[in-house]
Amino acid sequence: MSVIGIEKLEFGVEDIPSCQKFLHDFGLQVTKSDPSLFSTLSGAKIQLFTQQEPSLPPAFETGSTLRRITWGTENTAELNKIIENIQGCDGFKLTSDGAECRDPNGMAVAFTVTKQKDVDVEVSPINQWGDIRRIDKPSPVYEKATPINVGHVVFFVDDLPSTEAFYCQKLGFQVSDRYIDRAVFLRAQVNGCHHNLFLLKLPHRGRGLNHVAFTVRDIHEVIGGGLAMNRQQWSTFIGPGRHPISSAYFWYVNSPTGGAFEYYTNDDFLTDKWQPRELEHSLVSFTEWAVEGGLDYETRRQVKPVKE
């Protein structure tokens, strides 16, 4: 089976105007005919609805949150294989362009043939010792970010083993790495980025959305995007920083859609030669370095906590 990646995210939210502004400020492209439909450069969609929208499936947590995730397949043949595999799953039904069901964590998951396009953007080379690729040209400075695609989503889960089994056995996802008895990183394809899905089980947190991550060109666009969101008065959860487990640079911004939105780049690319690691979940294994609260746009220094 061949799931390409995330095709569409549908949110049920409390405040649509605030969420529309957030997605616009985040750098997503609004659809002229529908101010609640946004897209990445590749064509991945983000759709906003009210929480009471009847076409949405039930929420798996209270408040604004993700209500349905659609995965894109390479072609119709691969889509049909997935449909055959999920027919016995909870909530299974055929749709106008594919099928959907609910995963063991209660999230509605849909499948369709991908409509995303290849994206050709200029990425500035980096210079490292013994590997000089940028000559007579400075690295870029970005005023804001323009996300290329939806790279991954992270869910809190109630039952980690059954949810992992659904994605691996029904959809063909691959285990990239694991935090022992705590979490698993899954990629949609054998040869692909470090993870398209991260499932996390915490002792005092029920199921829900943790964050959605968007790929950008390079570390400079991560910084530019985060600073631009600070300028627009959106609060940073954490970042900039770097995850050693995936090598990715990141910046997380708190989102009114629920959870957080992440800019990231430089994640590892894995193949069938990769051997999944089993690690203890710790601050060191998850974050090599990070700035708490983000950087202030005006001072370019760490945001100072507000004194009560």
Short mmCIF file of C-alpha atoms in Angstrom, two decimals:
data_model
loop_
_atom_site.label_atom_id
_atom_site.label_comp_id
_atom_site.label_asym_id
_atom_site.label_seq_id
_atom_site.Cartn_x
_atom_site.Cartn_y
_atom_site.Cartn_z
CA MET A 1 0.00 0.00 0.00
CA SER A 2 1.17 3.50 -0.72
CA VAL A 3 -0.06 6.43 1.35
CA ILE A 4 1.69 9.55 0.07
CA GLY A 5 1.00 11.76 3.06
CA ILE A 6 -1.56 14.07 4.58
CA GLU A 7 -4.04 15.40 2.04
CA LYS A 8 -6.48 17.40 4.17
CA LEU A 9 -7.17 18.43 7.77
CA GLU A 10 -10.66 19.44 8.88
CA PHE A 11 -11.12 21.35 12.15
CA GLY A 12 -14.20 22.09 14.22
CA VAL A 13 -13.48 25.36 16.03
CA GLU A 14 -15.06 27.78 18.47
CA ASP A 15 -13.94 31.02 16.78
CA ILE A 16 -13.70 30.86 12.98
CA PRO A 17 -12.55 34.48 12.41
CA SER A 18 -9.65 34.03 14.85
CA CYS A 19 -8.67 30.75 13.21
CA GLN A 20 -8.87 32.30 9.74
CA LYS A 21 -6.48 35.04 10.84
CA PHE A 22 -4.15 32.49 12.41
CA LEU A 23 -3.94 30.36 9.26
CA HIS A 24 -3.38 33.46 7.11
CA ASP A 25 -0.65 34.76 9.42
CA PHE A 26 0.92 31.29 9.51
CA GLY A 27 1.52 31.60 5.76
CA LEU A 28 -1.16 29.33 4.32
CA GLN A 29 -2.94 30.30 1.10
CA VAL A 30 -6.65 31.16 1.41
CA THR A 31 -9.11 30.00 -1.24
CA LYS A 32 -10.85 33.01 -2.85
CA SER A 33 -14.22 31.28 -3.06
CA ASP A 34 -14.07 29.98 0.54
CA PRO A 35 -12.35 32.04 3.26
CA SER A 36 -12.33 29.01 5.57
CA LEU A 37 -10.35 26.79 3.18
CA PHE A 38 -6.56 27.14 3.13
CA SER A 39 -3.74 25.26 1.40
CA THR A 40 0.00 24.72 1.41
CA LEU A 41 2.16 25.24 -1.67
CA SER A 42 1.75 21.55 -2.52
CA GLY A 43 -2.04 21.74 -2.34
CA ALA A 44 -2.66 20.07 1.03
CA LYS A 45 -5.88 21.53 2.46
CA ILE A 46 -6.86 22.89 5.87
CA GLN A 47 -10.59 23.45 6.32
CA LEU A 48 -12.34 25.28 9.16
CA PHE A 49 -15.87 24.52 10.34
CA THR A 50 -17.95 25.44 13.35
CA GLN A 51 -17.99 22.80 16.06
CA GLN A 52 -21.66 22.12 15.28
CA GLU A 53 -21.09 21.43 11.56
CA PRO A 54 -23.25 18.32 10.84
CA SER A 55 -20.91 16.97 8.13
CA LEU A 56 -18.08 16.58 10.64
CA PRO A 57 -17.60 13.36 12.59
CA PRO A 58 -17.84 13.51 16.41
CA ALA A 59 -14.90 15.11 18.20
CA PHE A 60 -12.47 12.92 20.12
CA GLU A 61 -11.85 15.68 22.69
CA THR A 62 -13.61 18.82 23.92
CA GLY A 63 -13.01 22.29 22.49
CA SER A 64 -11.55 23.27 19.13
CA THR A 65 -9.73 20.35 17.56
CA LEU A 66 -9.06 18.27 14.48
CA ARG A 67 -12.14 16.31 13.43
CA ARG A 68 -10.99 14.46 10.31
CA ILE A 69 -7.64 13.72 8.67
CA THR A 70 -7.51 12.64 5.03
CA TRP A 71 -4.54 10.66 3.75
CA GLY A 72 -3.65 10.71 0.07
CA THR A 73 -2.76 7.57 -1.86
CA GLU A 74 -0.55 7.30 -4.91
CA ASN A 75 -3.27 6.02 -7.25
CA THR A 76 -6.68 4.35 -7.42
CA ALA A 77 -5.23 0.84 -7.15
CA GLU A 78 -3.55 1.72 -3.85
CA LEU A 79 -6.72 3.39 -2.63
CA ASN A 80 -8.72 0.24 -3.34
CA LYS A 81 -6.23 -1.84 -1.34
CA ILE A 82 -6.73 0.41 1.66
CA ILE A 83 -10.51 0.32 1.27
CA GLU A 84 -10.39 -3.47 1.31
CA ASN A 85 -8.24 -3.43 4.46
CA ILE A 86 -10.43 -1.04 6.47
CA GLN A 87 -13.87 -2.40 5.59
CA GLY A 88 -14.24 -4.03 8.99
CA CYS A 89 -13.08 -0.98 10.95
CA ASP A 90 -15.33 1.15 13.13
CA GLY A 91 -17.33 3.75 11.21
CA PHE A 92 -16.34 2.47 7.76
CA LYS A 93 -18.14 4.05 4.84
CA LEU A 94 -17.49 4.79 1.22
CA THR A 95 -17.28 8.45 0.20
CA SER A 96 -17.52 10.28 -3.11
CA ASP A 97 -13.75 10.11 -3.59
CA GLY A 98 -12.65 7.19 -1.42
CA ALA A 99 -13.54 5.92 2.03
CA GLU A 100 -13.23 6.69 5.72
CA CYS A 101 -13.36 5.02 9.12
CA ARG A 102 -12.30 5.74 12.69
CA ASP A 103 -8.97 4.68 14.10
CA PRO A 104 -8.83 3.02 17.56
CA ASN A 105 -8.14 6.46 19.10
CA GLY A 106 -11.45 7.84 17.82
CA MET A 107 -10.05 10.02 15.03
CA ALA A 108 -11.90 9.99 11.72
CA VAL A 109 -9.45 9.00 8.97
CA ALA A 110 -10.32 9.29 5.29
CA PHE A 111 -8.51 8.20 2.14
CA THR A 112 -8.46 9.55 -1.40
CA VAL A 113 -6.14 9.66 -4.41
CA THR A 114 -3.74 12.53 -3.88
CA LYS A 115 -4.23 15.76 -5.81
CA GLN A 116 -1.11 17.43 -4.48
CA LYS A 117 1.51 18.76 -6.86
CA ASP A 118 5.30 18.76 -6.82
CA VAL A 119 6.76 21.98 -5.47
CA ASP A 120 9.89 23.52 -6.92
CA VAL A 121 11.29 26.16 -4.55
CA GLU A 122 14.76 27.61 -4.26
CA VAL A 123 16.61 26.37 -1.19
CA SER A 124 19.83 28.10 -0.29
CA PRO A 125 22.78 25.70 0.15
CA ILE A 126 24.61 25.58 3.48
CA ASN A 127 28.35 25.72 4.05
CA GLN A 128 29.96 23.16 6.33
CA TRP A 129 33.56 22.25 7.00
CA GLY A 130 34.86 20.51 3.89
CA ASP A 131 31.55 20.94 2.05
CA ILE A 132 31.21 24.47 0.68
CA ARG A 133 28.10 24.87 -1.47
CA ARG A 134 27.17 28.56 -1.17
CA ILE A 135 29.70 30.94 -2.73
CA ASP A 136 29.45 34.72 -3.12
CA LYS A 137 25.87 34.63 -1.85
CA PRO A 138 24.42 35.18 1.64
CA SER A 139 21.85 32.91 3.28
CA PRO A 140 18.27 34.21 3.01
CA VAL A 141 16.30 36.09 5.64
CA TYR A 142 12.54 35.42 5.56
CA GLU A 143 9.91 37.97 6.55
CA LYS A 144 7.41 35.12 7.00
CA ALA A 145 7.03 31.43 6.21
CA THR A 146 5.14 29.82 3.34
CA PRO A 147 4.54 26.18 4.31
CA ILE A 148 5.27 23.66 1.55
CA ASN A 149 3.13 20.80 2.83
CA VAL A 150 1.67 19.14 5.91
CA GLY A 151 4.49 16.95 7.15
CA HIS A 152 3.03 15.18 10.16
CA VAL A 153 0.41 15.19 12.88
CA VAL A 154 0.79 14.19 16.54
CA PHE A 155 -1.96 12.64 18.63
CA PHE A 156 -2.27 11.86 22.31
CA VAL A 157 -3.65 8.31 22.47
CA ASP A 158 -5.47 6.19 25.03
CA ASP A 159 -4.40 2.81 23.65
CA LEU A 160 -0.98 3.01 22.02
CA PRO A 161 -0.60 -0.66 20.91
CA SER A 162 -3.97 -0.87 19.14
CA THR A 163 -3.59 2.51 17.46
CA GLU A 164 -0.09 1.65 16.24
CA ALA A 165 -1.34 -1.70 14.95
CA PHE A 166 -4.11 -0.01 12.96
CA TYR A 167 -1.70 2.24 11.08
CA CYS A 168 0.92 -0.45 10.50
CA GLN A 169 -1.30 -3.43 9.72
CA LYS A 170 -4.18 -1.72 7.92
CA LEU A 171 -2.31 1.11 6.19
CA GLY A 172 1.25 -0.15 5.84
CA PHE A 173 2.95 2.53 7.95
CA GLN A 174 6.53 1.87 9.07
CA VAL A 175 7.97 2.25 12.57
CA SER A 176 10.84 4.75 12.50
CA ASP A 177 11.64 5.05 16.20
CA ARG A 178 10.02 4.36 19.53
CA TYR A 179 9.96 5.74 23.05
CA ILE A 180 9.62 2.63 25.21
CA ASP A 181 6.05 2.24 26.54
CA ARG A 182 5.39 5.88 25.68
CA ALA A 183 5.29 6.74 21.97
CA VAL A 184 5.99 5.66 18.40
CA PHE A 185 7.09 7.57 15.29
CA LEU A 186 5.51 6.23 12.09
CA ARG A 187 6.24 7.07 8.45
CA ALA A 188 3.75 6.40 5.67
CA GLN A 189 6.26 4.93 3.23
CA VAL A 190 9.30 2.67 3.48
CA ASN A 191 11.45 5.38 1.92
CA GLY A 192 10.39 8.68 3.39
CA CYS A 193 10.74 11.38 6.01
CA HIS A 194 11.25 10.41 9.64
CA HIS A 195 7.56 10.48 10.54
CA ASN A 196 4.15 11.43 9.20
CA LEU A 197 2.45 10.41 12.43
CA PHE A 198 3.56 10.46 16.06
CA LEU A 199 1.44 8.66 18.65
CA LEU A 200 2.02 9.67 22.27
CA LYS A 201 0.63 8.08 25.44
CA LEU A 202 0.89 10.20 28.58
CA PRO A 203 -0.20 8.96 32.02
CA HIS A 204 -2.41 11.95 32.84
CA ARG A 205 -3.57 13.06 29.38
CA GLY A 206 -6.42 11.48 27.44
CA ARG A 207 -6.72 11.28 23.67
CA GLY A 208 -6.54 14.45 21.62
CA LEU A 209 -4.53 16.58 19.23
CA ASN A 210 -0.99 17.60 20.17
CA HIS A 211 0.12 19.45 17.05
CA VAL A 212 0.20 19.65 13.28
CA ALA A 213 3.56 20.20 11.55
CA PHE A 214 4.29 22.00 8.29
CA THR A 215 7.50 21.68 6.30
CA VAL A 216 9.36 24.80 5.19
CA ARG A 217 12.53 25.30 3.14
CA ASP A 218 15.24 25.62 5.75
CA ILE A 219 16.16 26.72 9.27
CA HIS A 220 16.04 30.35 8.14
CA GLU A 221 12.37 30.01 7.17
CA VAL A 222 11.62 28.32 10.50
CA ILE A 223 13.04 31.39 12.24
CA GLY A 224 11.35 33.85 9.86
CA GLY A 225 8.00 32.16 10.29
CA GLY A 226 8.21 32.09 14.07
CA LEU A 227 9.24 35.74 14.27
CA ALA A 228 6.40 36.73 11.94
CA MET A 229 3.88 34.94 14.17
CA ASN A 230 5.32 36.73 17.21
CA ARG A 231 4.89 40.04 15.36
CA GLN A 232 1.20 39.16 14.86
CA GLN A 233 0.85 38.51 18.61
CA TRP A 234 0.50 34.73 18.39
CA SER A 235 2.16 33.00 21.34
CA THR A 236 4.96 30.48 20.99
CA PHE A 237 4.65 27.11 22.70
CA ILE A 238 8.35 26.34 22.30
CA GLY A 239 11.01 27.16 19.75
CA PRO A 240 13.15 27.62 17.91
CA GLY A 241 14.87 24.37 18.74
CA ARG A 242 16.01 20.99 17.44
CA HIS A 243 14.81 17.42 17.94
CA PRO A 244 17.77 14.99 18.02
CA ILE A 245 15.48 12.01 17.36
CA SER A 246 14.53 13.31 13.91
CA SER A 247 17.26 15.97 13.41
CA ALA A 248 14.51 18.52 12.66
CA TYR A 249 14.67 22.20 13.52
CA PHE A 250 11.31 23.43 14.85
CA TRP A 251 9.17 26.29 16.12
CA TYR A 252 5.74 25.58 17.67
CA VAL A 253 3.01 28.23 17.85
CA ASN A 254 -0.13 27.83 19.96
CA SER A 255 -3.16 27.58 17.66
CA PRO A 256 -6.81 28.57 18.21
CA THR A 257 -7.74 25.51 16.10
CA GLY A 258 -6.51 23.32 18.98
CA GLY A 259 -3.05 22.09 19.90
CA ALA A 260 -0.15 23.80 18.15
CA PHE A 261 1.11 24.42 14.63
CA GLU A 262 4.77 23.69 13.90
CA TYR A 263 7.22 24.94 11.31
CA TYR A 264 10.00 22.41 10.74
CA THR A 265 12.79 21.41 8.38
CA ASN A 266 15.81 19.10 8.05
CA ASP A 267 14.16 15.90 9.28
CA ASP A 268 15.89 12.60 8.57
CA PHE A 269 15.05 10.60 5.42
CA LEU A 270 14.83 6.85 6.08
CA THR A 271 14.87 3.71 3.90
CA ASP A 272 14.38 -0.02 4.39
CA LYS A 273 17.95 -0.15 5.74
CA TRP A 274 16.96 1.90 8.78
CA GLN A 275 16.70 0.02 12.07
CA PRO A 276 14.15 1.56 14.46
CA ARG A 277 15.59 2.68 17.77
CA GLU A 278 13.99 2.06 21.16
CA LEU A 279 14.76 4.96 23.47
CA GLU A 280 13.74 6.14 26.89
CA HIS A 281 11.51 9.20 26.63
CA SER A 282 13.44 12.11 28.15
CA LEU A 283 14.10 15.77 27.69
CA VAL A 284 17.51 14.96 26.24
CA SER A 285 16.22 12.44 23.70
CA PHE A 286 13.38 14.70 22.57
CA THR A 287 14.99 18.16 22.53
CA GLU A 288 18.64 18.91 21.97
CA TRP A 289 18.02 22.62 22.52
CA ALA A 290 15.01 24.94 22.53
CA VAL A 291 13.96 28.45 23.41
CA GLU A 292 11.06 28.58 25.85
CA GLY A 293 8.39 31.05 24.70
CA GLY A 294 10.07 31.92 21.40
CA LEU A 295 11.92 34.98 20.15
CA ASP A 296 10.57 38.52 20.23
CA TYR A 297 10.22 40.13 16.80
CA GLU A 298 11.37 43.57 17.95
CA THR A 299 14.36 42.62 20.10
CA ARG A 300 15.26 39.29 18.43
CA ARG A 301 15.84 38.00 21.96
CA GLN A 302 13.95 35.45 24.01
CA VAL A 303 10.43 36.55 24.91
CA LYS A 304 10.45 37.69 28.52
CA PRO A 305 7.74 36.17 30.74
CA VAL A 306 5.02 38.57 31.82
CA LYS A 307 5.38 39.49 35.49
CA GLU A 308 2.22 39.09 37.52
#
